[in-house]
Coordinates of C-alpha atoms and ligand atoms in Angstrom, one line a residue:
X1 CA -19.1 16.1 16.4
X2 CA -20.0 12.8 17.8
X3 CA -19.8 10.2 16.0
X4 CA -20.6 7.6 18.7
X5 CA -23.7 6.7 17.4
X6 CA -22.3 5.5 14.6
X7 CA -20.5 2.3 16.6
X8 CA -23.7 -0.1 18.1
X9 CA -21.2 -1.2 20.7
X10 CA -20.9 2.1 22.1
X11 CA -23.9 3.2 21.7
X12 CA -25.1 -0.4 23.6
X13 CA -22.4 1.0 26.4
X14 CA -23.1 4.8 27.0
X15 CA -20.9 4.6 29.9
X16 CA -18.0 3.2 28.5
X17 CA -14.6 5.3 27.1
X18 CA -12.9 3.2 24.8
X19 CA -9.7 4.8 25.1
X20 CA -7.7 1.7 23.3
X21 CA -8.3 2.7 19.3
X22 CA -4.5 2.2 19.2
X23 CA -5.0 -1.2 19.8
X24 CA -7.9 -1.6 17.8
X25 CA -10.6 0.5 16.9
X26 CA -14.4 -0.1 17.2
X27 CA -16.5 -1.1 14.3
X28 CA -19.3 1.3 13.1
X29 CA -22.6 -0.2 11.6
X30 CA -22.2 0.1 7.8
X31 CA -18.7 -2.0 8.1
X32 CA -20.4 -4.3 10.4
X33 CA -23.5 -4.2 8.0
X34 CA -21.4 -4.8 5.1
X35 CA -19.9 -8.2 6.4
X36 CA -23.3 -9.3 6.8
X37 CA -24.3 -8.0 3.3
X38 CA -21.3 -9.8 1.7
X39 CA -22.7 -13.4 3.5
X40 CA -25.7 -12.6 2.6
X41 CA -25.6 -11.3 -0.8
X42 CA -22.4 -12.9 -2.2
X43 CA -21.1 -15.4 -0.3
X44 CA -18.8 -17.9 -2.7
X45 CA -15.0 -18.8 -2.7
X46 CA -13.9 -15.8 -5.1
X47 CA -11.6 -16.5 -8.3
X48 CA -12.9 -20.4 -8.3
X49 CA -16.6 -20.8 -9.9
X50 CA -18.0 -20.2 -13.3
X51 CA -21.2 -19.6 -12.1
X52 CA -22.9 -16.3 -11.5
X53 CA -22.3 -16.5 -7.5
X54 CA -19.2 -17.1 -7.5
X55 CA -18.2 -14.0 -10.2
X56 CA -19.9 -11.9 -7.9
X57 CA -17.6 -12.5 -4.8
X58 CA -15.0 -12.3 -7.2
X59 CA -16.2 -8.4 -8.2
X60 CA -16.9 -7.7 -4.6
X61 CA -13.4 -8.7 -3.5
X62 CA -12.1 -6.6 -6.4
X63 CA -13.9 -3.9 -6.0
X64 CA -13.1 -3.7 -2.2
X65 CA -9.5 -3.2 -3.7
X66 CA -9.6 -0.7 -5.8
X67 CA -11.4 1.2 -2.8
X68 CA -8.8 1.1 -0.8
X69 CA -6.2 1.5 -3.7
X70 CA -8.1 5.0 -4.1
X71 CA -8.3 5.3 -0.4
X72 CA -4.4 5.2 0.3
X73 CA -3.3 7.1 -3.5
X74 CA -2.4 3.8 -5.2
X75 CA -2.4 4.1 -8.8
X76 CA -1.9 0.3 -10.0
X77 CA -4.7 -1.6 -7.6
X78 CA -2.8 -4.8 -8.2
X79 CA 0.0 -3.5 -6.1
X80 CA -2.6 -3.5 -3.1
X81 CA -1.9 -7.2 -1.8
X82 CA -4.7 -7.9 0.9
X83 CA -2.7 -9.9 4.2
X84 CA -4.5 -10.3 7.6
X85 CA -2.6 -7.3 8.5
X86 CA 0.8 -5.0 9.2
X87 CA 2.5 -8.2 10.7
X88 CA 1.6 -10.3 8.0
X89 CA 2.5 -7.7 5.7
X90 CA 6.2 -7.3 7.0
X91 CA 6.8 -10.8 7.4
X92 CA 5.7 -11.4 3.8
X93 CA 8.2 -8.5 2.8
X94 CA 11.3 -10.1 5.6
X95 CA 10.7 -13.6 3.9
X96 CA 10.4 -12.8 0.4
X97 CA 12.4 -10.2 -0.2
X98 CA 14.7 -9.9 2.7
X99 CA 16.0 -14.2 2.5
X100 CA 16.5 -13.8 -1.0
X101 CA 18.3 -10.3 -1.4
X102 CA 20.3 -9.7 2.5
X103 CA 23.6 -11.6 3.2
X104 CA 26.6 -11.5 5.1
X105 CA 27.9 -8.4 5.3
X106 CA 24.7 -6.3 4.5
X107 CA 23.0 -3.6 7.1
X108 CA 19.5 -3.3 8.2
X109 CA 18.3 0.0 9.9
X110 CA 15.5 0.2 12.1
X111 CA 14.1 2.5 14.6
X112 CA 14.1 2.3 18.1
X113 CA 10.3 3.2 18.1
X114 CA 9.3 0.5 16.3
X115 CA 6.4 -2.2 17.4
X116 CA 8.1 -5.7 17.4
X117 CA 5.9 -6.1 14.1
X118 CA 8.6 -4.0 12.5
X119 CA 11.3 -5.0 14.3
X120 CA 11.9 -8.6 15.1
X121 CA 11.0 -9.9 11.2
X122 CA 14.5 -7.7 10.1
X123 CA 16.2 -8.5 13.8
X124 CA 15.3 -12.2 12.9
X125 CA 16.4 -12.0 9.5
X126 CA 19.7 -10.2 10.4
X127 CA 20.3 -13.2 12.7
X128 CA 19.5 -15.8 10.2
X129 CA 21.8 -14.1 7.3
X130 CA 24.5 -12.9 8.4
X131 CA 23.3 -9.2 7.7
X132 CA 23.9 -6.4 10.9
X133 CA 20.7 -4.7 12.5
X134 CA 21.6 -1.3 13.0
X135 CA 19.0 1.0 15.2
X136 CA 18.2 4.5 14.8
X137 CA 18.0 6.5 18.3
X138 CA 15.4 8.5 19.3
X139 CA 15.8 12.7 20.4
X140 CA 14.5 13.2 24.4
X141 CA 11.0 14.1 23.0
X142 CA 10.7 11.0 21.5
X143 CA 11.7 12.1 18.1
X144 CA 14.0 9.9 15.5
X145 CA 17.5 11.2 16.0
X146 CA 18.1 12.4 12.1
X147 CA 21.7 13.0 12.5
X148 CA 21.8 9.3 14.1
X149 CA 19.7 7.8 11.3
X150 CA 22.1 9.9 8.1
X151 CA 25.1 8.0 10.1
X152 CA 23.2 4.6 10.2
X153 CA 22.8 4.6 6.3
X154 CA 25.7 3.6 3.7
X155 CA 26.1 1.3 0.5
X156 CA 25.6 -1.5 2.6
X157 CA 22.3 -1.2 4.0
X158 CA 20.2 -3.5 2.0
X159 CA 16.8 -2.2 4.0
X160 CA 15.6 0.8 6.1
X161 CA 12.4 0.0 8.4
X162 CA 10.4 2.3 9.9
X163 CA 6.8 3.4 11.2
X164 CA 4.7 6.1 9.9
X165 CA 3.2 6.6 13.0
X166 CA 4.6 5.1 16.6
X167 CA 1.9 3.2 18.8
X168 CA 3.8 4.0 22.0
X169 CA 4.4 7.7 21.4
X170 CA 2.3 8.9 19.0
X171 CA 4.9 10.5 17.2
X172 CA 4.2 11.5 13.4
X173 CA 7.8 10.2 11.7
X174 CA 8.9 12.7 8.9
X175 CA 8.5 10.0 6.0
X176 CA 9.7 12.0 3.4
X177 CA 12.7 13.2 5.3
X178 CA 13.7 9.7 5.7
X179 CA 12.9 8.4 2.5
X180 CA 15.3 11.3 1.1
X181 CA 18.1 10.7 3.1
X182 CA 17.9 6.3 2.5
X183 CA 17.4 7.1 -1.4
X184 CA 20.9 9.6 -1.3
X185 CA 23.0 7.5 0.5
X186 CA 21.7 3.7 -0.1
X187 CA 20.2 1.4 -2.7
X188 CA 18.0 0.3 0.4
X189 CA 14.3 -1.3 -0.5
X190 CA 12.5 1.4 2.1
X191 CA 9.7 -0.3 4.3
X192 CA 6.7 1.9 6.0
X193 CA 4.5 0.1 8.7
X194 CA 1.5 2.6 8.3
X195 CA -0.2 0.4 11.1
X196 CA -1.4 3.6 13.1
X197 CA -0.6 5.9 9.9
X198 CA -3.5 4.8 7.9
X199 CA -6.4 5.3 10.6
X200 CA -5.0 9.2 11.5
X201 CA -3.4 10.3 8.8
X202 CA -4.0 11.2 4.9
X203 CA -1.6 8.5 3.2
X204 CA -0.8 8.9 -0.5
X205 CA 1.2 5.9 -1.0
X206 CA 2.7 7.1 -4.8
X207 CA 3.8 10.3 -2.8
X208 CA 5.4 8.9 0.1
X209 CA 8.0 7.3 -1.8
X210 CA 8.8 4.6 0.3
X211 CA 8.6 0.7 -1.6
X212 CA 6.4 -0.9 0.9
X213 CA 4.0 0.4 2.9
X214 CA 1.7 -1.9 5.3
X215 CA -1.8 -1.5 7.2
X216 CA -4.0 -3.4 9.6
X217 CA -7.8 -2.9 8.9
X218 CA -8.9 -3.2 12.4
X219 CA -7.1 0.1 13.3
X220 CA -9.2 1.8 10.6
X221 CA -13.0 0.7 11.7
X222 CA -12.5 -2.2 9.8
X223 CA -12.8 -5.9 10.4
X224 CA -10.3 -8.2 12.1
X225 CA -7.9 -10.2 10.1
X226 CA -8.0 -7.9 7.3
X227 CA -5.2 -5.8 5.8
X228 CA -2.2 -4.8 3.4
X229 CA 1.1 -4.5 2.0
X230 CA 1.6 -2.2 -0.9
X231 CA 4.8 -2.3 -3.2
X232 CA 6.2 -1.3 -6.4
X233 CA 5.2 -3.7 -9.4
X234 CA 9.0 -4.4 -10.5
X235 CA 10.1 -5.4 -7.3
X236 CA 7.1 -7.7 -6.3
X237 CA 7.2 -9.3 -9.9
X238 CA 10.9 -10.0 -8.7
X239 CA 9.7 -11.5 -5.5
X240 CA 8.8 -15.6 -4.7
X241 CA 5.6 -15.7 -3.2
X242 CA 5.5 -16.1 0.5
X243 CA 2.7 -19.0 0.6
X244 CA 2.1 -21.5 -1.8
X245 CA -1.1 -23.0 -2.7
X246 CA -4.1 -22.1 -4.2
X247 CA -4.9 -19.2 -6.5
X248 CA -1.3 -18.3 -6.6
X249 CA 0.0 -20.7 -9.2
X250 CA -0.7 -20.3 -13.3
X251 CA 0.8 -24.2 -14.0
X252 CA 1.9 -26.6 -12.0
X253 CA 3.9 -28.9 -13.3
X254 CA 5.4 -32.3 -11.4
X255 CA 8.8 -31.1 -10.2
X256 CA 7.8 -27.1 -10.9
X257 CA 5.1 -24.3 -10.7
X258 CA 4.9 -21.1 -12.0
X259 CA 3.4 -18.4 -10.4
X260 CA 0.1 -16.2 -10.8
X261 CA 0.2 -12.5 -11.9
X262 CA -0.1 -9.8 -9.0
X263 CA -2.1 -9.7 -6.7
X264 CA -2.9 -13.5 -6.7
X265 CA 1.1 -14.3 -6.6
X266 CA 0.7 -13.0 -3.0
X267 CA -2.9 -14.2 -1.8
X268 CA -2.5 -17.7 -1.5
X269 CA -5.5 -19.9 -0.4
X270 CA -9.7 -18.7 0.2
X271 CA -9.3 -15.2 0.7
X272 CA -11.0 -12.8 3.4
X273 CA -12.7 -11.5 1.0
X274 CA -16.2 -10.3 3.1
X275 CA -13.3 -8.6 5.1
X276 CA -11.8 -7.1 2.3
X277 CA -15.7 -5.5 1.5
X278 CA -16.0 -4.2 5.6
X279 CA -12.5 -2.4 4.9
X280 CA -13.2 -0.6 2.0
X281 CA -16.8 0.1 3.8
X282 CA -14.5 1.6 6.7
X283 CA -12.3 3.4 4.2
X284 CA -15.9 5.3 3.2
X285 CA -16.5 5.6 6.1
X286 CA -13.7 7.8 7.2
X287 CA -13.1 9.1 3.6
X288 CA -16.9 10.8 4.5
X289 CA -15.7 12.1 7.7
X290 CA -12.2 13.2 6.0
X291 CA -8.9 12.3 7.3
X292 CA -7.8 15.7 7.8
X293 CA -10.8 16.0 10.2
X294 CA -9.8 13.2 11.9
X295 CA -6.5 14.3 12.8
X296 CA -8.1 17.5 13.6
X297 CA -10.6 15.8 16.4
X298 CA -8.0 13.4 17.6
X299 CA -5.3 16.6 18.4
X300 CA -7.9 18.3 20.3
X301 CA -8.6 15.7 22.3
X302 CA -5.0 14.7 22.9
X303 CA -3.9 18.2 23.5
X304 CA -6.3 18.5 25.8
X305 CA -5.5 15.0 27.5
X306 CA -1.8 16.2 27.8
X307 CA -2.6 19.7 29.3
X308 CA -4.6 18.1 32.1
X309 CA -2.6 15.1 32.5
X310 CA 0.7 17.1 32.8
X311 CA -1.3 19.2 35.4
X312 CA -1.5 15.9 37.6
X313 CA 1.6 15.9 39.9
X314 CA 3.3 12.9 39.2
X315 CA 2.1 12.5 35.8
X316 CA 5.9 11.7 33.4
X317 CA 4.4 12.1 30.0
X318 CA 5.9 10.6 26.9
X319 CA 6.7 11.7 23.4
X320 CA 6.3 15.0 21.4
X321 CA 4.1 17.7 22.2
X322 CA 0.5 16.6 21.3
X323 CA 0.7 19.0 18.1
X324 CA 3.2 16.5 16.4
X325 CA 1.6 13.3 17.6
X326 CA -1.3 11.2 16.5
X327 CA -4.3 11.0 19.3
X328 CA -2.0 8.8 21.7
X329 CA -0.5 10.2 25.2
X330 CA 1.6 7.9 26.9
X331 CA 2.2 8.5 30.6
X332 CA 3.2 6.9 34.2
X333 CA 1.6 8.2 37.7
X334 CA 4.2 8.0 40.3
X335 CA 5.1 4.8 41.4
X336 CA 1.8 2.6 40.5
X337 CA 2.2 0.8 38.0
X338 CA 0.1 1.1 34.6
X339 CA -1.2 -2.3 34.9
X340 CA -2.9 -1.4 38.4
X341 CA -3.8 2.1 36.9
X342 CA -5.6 0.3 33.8
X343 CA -7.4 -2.2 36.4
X344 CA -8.3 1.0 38.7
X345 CA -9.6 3.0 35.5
X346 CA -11.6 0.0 34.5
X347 CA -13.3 0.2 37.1
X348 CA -14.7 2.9 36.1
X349 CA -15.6 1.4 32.4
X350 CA -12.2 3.2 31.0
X351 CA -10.7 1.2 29.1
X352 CA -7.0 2.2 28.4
X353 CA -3.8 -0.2 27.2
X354 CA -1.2 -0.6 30.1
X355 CA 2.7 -2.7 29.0
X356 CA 5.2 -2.3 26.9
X357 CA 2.7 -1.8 23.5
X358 CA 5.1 -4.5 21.8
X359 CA 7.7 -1.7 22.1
X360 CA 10.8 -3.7 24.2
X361 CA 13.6 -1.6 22.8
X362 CA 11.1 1.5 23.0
X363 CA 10.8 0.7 26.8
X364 CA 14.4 0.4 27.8
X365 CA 15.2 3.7 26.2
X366 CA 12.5 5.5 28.4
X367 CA 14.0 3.6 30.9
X368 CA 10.1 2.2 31.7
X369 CA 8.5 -1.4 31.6
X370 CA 5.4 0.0 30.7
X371 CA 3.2 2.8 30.2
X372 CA -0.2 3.5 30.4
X373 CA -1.5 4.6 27.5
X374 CA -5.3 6.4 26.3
X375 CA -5.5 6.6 22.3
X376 CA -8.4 8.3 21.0
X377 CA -10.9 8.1 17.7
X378 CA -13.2 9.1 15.7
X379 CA -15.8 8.3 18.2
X380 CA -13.9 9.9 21.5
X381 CA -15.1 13.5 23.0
X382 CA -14.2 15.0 26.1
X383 CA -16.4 13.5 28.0
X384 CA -13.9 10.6 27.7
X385 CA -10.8 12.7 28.8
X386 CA -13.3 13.8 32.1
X387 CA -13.9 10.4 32.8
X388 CA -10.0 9.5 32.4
X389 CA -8.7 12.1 34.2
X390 CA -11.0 11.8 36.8
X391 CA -9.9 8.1 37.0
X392 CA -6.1 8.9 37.4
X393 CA -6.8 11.0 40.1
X394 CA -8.7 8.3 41.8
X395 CA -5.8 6.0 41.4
X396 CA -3.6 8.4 42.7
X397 CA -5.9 8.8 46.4
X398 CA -6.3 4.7 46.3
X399 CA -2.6 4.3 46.0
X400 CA -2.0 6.9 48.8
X401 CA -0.6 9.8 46.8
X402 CA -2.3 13.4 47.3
X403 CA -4.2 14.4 44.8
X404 CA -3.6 17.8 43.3
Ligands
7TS1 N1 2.8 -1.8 13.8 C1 2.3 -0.9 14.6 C2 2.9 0.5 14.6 C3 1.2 -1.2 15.5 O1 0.7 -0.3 16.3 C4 0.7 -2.5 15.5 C5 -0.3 -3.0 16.4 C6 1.3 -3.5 14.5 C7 2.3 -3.0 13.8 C8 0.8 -4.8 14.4 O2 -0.5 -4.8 13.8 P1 -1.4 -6.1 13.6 O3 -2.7 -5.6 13.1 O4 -0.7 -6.9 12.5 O5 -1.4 -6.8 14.9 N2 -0.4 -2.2 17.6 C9 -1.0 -2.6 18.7 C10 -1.0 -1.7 19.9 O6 -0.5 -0.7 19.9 N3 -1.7 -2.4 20.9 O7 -2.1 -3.5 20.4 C11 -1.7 -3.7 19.1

């Protein structure tokens, strides 16, 4: 189905392919509309006013929670803490909990798939503790090494870190696999960036079993700035908030404060709230499309992406087989580097990602400094994969190579 009309800035742009949802995602026009609805409508500084205005932002914002509590399977809404996003999210979780409750001696296991999002916070907190970073290795299809992770894991690992869904690869991490084996053999609090599970995947939170789980809205055809952490109500209610200022305090006394109940505890200062009401208009957006259809459109296109890519000589494709990967191929043409490939496809209004994706320690495993890499949407059809292939073959004849 196409969905591109959806998205007025490429339906403004029929000839671009947006092939860089991965980084972010376009913006169709009821989220776009409901930013401008909220301003319009309800614009006040929520949880402040006693007027009539101000209660309203105060619903809106609270509504646009509980949407997105429905939206990911969480049962308590409070437990939904809005941040500008997966970073924010992790660093709230490496700061509160991680200075208070990791010390000398302690492990940390992480993934060498990770984005630095997910990785530097617990490398940085290691560091600053005393704690060891251990890093789980990945299989030669881009897989996490379980027999390396069970090793990795004992009584001293104090947290396990890992994504739902890698940027780089695309590869769909077995969550429940890894929450099993960290649960038998630590008392580790388990941390899920769902940065690009969220946008591709169904996510249940109270069935993945994992502690905390994070999300960027502007993965998910939602606003900018706009996102999540999720966690359990016993251990936030145990954490010091992150920020301090307004809305999360109940008293505050000269020489002390006490602290706001959940969710405030965590949302210090004016809140985002008309970007809190464009991401629960995105997550009705794609709850009308269906996530499982979704994935369904994205492995189609990716599948057939890989196929014709592979076909290209010269083409070194990354990751799992596109049936156990999200709608991301990662890939490097001969010697030309993706940066020049991206500039050569842009040409052509394609607009793919080229670097290291904020993947270092991803990179120096494949042995690469970068990749280029298309991610596909909702909004993508093969139209898109014509135009990109027919770009990489273009590259290939202006960099000298024969094409195939
Ligand atoms: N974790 C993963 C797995 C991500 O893909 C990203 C962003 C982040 C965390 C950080 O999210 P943020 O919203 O807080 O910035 N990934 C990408 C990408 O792949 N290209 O640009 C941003």
């Amino acid at each position: 189905m196409n969905r591109r009309a959806d998205f007025p800035l490429l339906a403004a742009n029929p000839d671009l392919h947006y092939l860089d949802s991965a980084a972010t995602s376009q913006k169709p026009a009821v989220v776009l509309d409901a930013l401008r609805e909220f301003y319009e409508t309800s614009n006040a500084n929520p949880h402040r006013g006693a007027y009539e205005l101000s209660v309203a932002a105060t619903d809106r914002y609270d509504a646009a929670r509980a949407t997105l509590a429905r939206f990911l399977g969480v049962a308590d809404a409070d437990c939904l803490i809005f941040t500008r996003g997966t970073t924010e999210a992790i660093n709230l979780v490496a700061s509160a909990w991680g200075w208070r409750n990791v010390g000398p001696g302690d492990e940390i296991v992480v993934t060498a798939l990770e984005h630095h999002a997910n990785f530097v916070p617990w490398q940085q907190l290691a560091i600053g503790r005393g704690a060891t970073l251990r890093i789980c290795e990945l299989t030669s299809d881009g897989h996490l090494d379980l027999d390396h992770f069970r090793t990795l894991l004992s009584s001293r690992t104090k947290v396990v870190a890992f994504a739902h869904v890698s940027n780089a690869l695309g590869t769909i991490n077995p969550v429940r696999e890894l929450v099993a084996l960290a649960r038998e053999l630590t008392g580790a609090v388990i941390v899920c960036d769902g940065a690009q599970g969220v946008p591709h995947l169904r996510v249940r939170y109270d069935e993945l079993g994992v502690d905390f789980y994070a999300f960027s809205g502007h993965k998910m055809c939602g606003p900018m700035a706009i996102g999540g952490l999720i966690g359990p109500r016993w251990l936030l209610e145990t954490m010091p908030p992150y920020q301090m200022g307004g809305d999360m305090i109940e008293f505050v006394h000269d020489q002390t404060t006490t602290w706001n109940v959940l969710p405030q505890k965590f949302e210090a200062g004016t809140p985002n709230a008309a970007g809190a009401v464009g991401l629960a208009a995105a997550a009705d957006y794609l709850d009308a499309i269906g996530m499982d259809e979704v994935l369904r459109h994205e492995r189609e296109l990716v599948s057939d992406a890989y196929a014709r890519l592979a076909a290209i000589d010269g083409v070194i494709l990354y990751g799992p087989p596109p049936s156990e990967r999200s709608g991301v191929v990662s890939f490097t043409l001969d010697d030309v580097h993706p940066h020049d490939l991206a500039t050569i496809l842009d040409g052509d209004g394609i607009c793919i990602r080229a670097g290291n994706h904020c993947a270092q320690p991803l990179m120096r495993r494949l042995d690469v400094s970068a990749t280029a890499r298309a991610s596909f949407y909702v909004y993508n059809d093969k139209s898109d994969t014509d135009a990109l292939i027919a770009g990489v073959l273009k590259a290939k004849e202006v960099f000298g190579h024969a094409a195939v």
